[in-house]
Coordinates of C-alpha atoms in Angstrom, one line a residue:
M349 CA 13.0 10.4 46.8
T350 CA 12.0 13.5 44.9
N351 CA 9.4 13.5 42.2
P352 CA 10.7 14.0 38.6
A353 CA 10.1 17.3 36.9
P354 CA 6.8 17.2 34.9
E355 CA 8.6 17.9 31.6
T356 CA 10.6 14.7 32.1
I357 CA 7.6 12.4 32.5
A358 CA 6.1 10.8 29.4
P359 CA 2.6 12.0 28.7
S360 CA -0.1 9.8 30.3
L361 CA -3.1 8.2 28.7
A362 CA -5.2 10.9 30.4
L363 CA -3.1 13.7 28.9
I364 CA -3.3 12.2 25.4
E365 CA -7.1 12.0 25.8
Q366 CA -7.2 15.6 27.0
L367 CA -5.2 16.7 24.0
A368 CA -7.4 14.7 21.6
H369 CA -10.5 16.5 23.1
E370 CA -8.8 19.8 22.7
A371 CA -8.1 19.0 19.0
I372 CA -11.7 18.2 18.4
S373 CA -12.8 21.4 20.2
T374 CA -10.9 23.5 17.8
L375 CA -12.3 22.0 14.6
P376 CA -14.1 24.3 12.2
E377 CA -17.8 24.2 12.0
P378 CA -19.7 22.1 10.7
F379 CA -17.3 19.4 12.0
R380 CA -16.9 20.2 15.6
E381 CA -20.2 19.1 17.0
P382 CA -20.4 15.8 15.0
A383 CA -16.8 15.0 16.0
T384 CA -17.8 15.1 19.7
L385 CA -20.2 12.2 19.0
I386 CA -17.3 9.9 18.1
R387 CA -16.0 7.8 20.9
L388 CA -12.3 8.3 21.9
R389 CA -10.3 5.3 23.1
I390 CA -6.8 5.8 24.3
E391 CA -4.6 2.8 24.9
D392 CA -0.9 2.2 25.1
F393 CA -0.8 -0.1 22.1
P394 CA -3.2 -1.5 19.5
Q395 CA -4.7 -4.9 20.1
D396 CA -3.2 -7.8 18.2
E397 CA -6.5 -8.2 16.2
M398 CA -6.2 -4.6 15.0
L399 CA -2.6 -5.2 13.8
E400 CA -3.6 -8.4 12.0
A401 CA -6.6 -6.7 10.3
L402 CA -4.3 -4.1 8.9
D403 CA -1.5 -6.6 8.1
L404 CA 0.9 -4.9 10.5
T405 CA 3.5 -6.8 12.6
D406 CA 4.9 -3.8 14.5
A407 CA 2.6 -2.1 17.1
F408 CA 4.7 1.1 16.8
E409 CA 3.5 1.5 13.2
L410 CA 0.0 2.4 14.3
T411 CA -0.6 5.7 16.1
G412 CA -4.3 5.8 15.6
M413 CA -7.2 4.0 14.0
Y414 CA -10.8 4.8 13.0
E415 CA -13.4 2.1 13.7
G416 CA -16.8 2.6 12.3
T417 CA -18.7 3.5 9.1
P418 CA -17.6 6.7 7.3
L419 CA -20.4 9.3 7.0
T420 CA -20.0 9.0 3.2
E421 CA -21.1 5.4 3.4
K422 CA -23.8 5.6 6.1
S423 CA -27.5 5.3 5.4
V424 CA -30.4 6.5 7.5
M425 CA -31.6 2.9 7.2
D426 CA -28.4 1.6 8.9
Q427 CA -28.8 0.3 12.5
P428 CA -25.6 1.1 14.4
T429 CA -24.0 -1.9 16.0
Q430 CA -21.4 0.1 17.9
P431 CA -20.4 3.7 18.2
D432 CA -17.9 5.1 15.8
T433 CA -14.5 5.1 17.6
I434 CA -11.2 6.8 17.2
W435 CA -8.4 4.8 18.8
L436 CA -5.2 6.6 19.8
F437 CA -2.2 4.6 20.8
R438 CA 0.0 6.4 23.3
R439 CA 3.3 4.5 22.9
P440 CA 3.5 4.7 19.1
I441 CA 2.5 8.4 19.3
L442 CA 5.2 9.1 21.9
D443 CA 7.7 7.2 19.8
E444 CA 6.9 9.2 16.7
W445 CA 6.9 12.5 18.7
A446 CA 10.3 11.7 20.1
E447 CA 11.7 10.7 16.7
R448 CA 10.5 13.9 15.1
G449 CA 11.7 16.2 17.9
D450 CA 10.3 19.2 16.2
V451 CA 6.6 19.3 17.2
S452 CA 4.8 19.5 20.5
I453 CA 3.0 16.5 21.9
G454 CA -0.3 18.5 21.4
D455 CA 0.5 19.0 17.7
M456 CA 1.3 15.3 17.3
V457 CA -1.9 14.2 18.9
T458 CA -3.9 16.7 16.8
H459 CA -2.3 15.4 13.7
V460 CA -3.3 11.8 14.5
V461 CA -6.9 12.8 15.5
I462 CA -7.4 14.8 12.3
H463 CA -6.1 11.9 10.2
E464 CA -8.6 9.6 11.9
L465 CA -11.4 12.1 11.6
A466 CA -10.7 12.2 7.9
H467 CA -11.7 8.6 7.6
H468 CA -15.0 9.3 9.4
F469 CA -15.9 12.5 7.5
G470 CA -14.5 11.3 4.1
W471 CA -12.1 14.3 3.9
S472 CA -9.8 14.7 0.9
D473 CA -6.1 15.5 1.3
E474 CA -7.0 19.1 0.6
D475 CA -9.6 19.1 3.4
I476 CA -7.1 17.6 5.8
A477 CA -4.5 20.2 4.8
A478 CA -6.9 23.1 5.4
I479 CA -7.7 21.8 8.9
D480 CA -4.3 20.5 9.9
P481 CA -1.4 22.4 8.1
W482 CA 1.1 19.8 9.5
W483 CA 4.0 20.9 7.4
E484 CA 4.0 24.5 8.7

């Protein structure tokens, strides 16, 4: 049996994680370094508890999720109970990527990462657009 061509294989969890790290490495200063402190978790699908908390019933509706306290709400007096985390969900990302058909998987992952970082940094829509000109 021959191995399938690499371009016919769905991107793996490891590739999604690599693309997410690459997206973070290209952030403008002063965001790049603080973004590296956020934990990345890549899973095929969100956990049932995550869907319930967001009042979602379809796991394919959630491509990513920020879990933590946004910087705009943190105090130096706060004791962290867990690291800030960005969750990326491979199967919903792949589903949206395939449906769109007009963006690379790297661009799709970058878009999701930027959206989740916006929750952490408290970015406005204008801030997001300056960093991720998705529509271009």
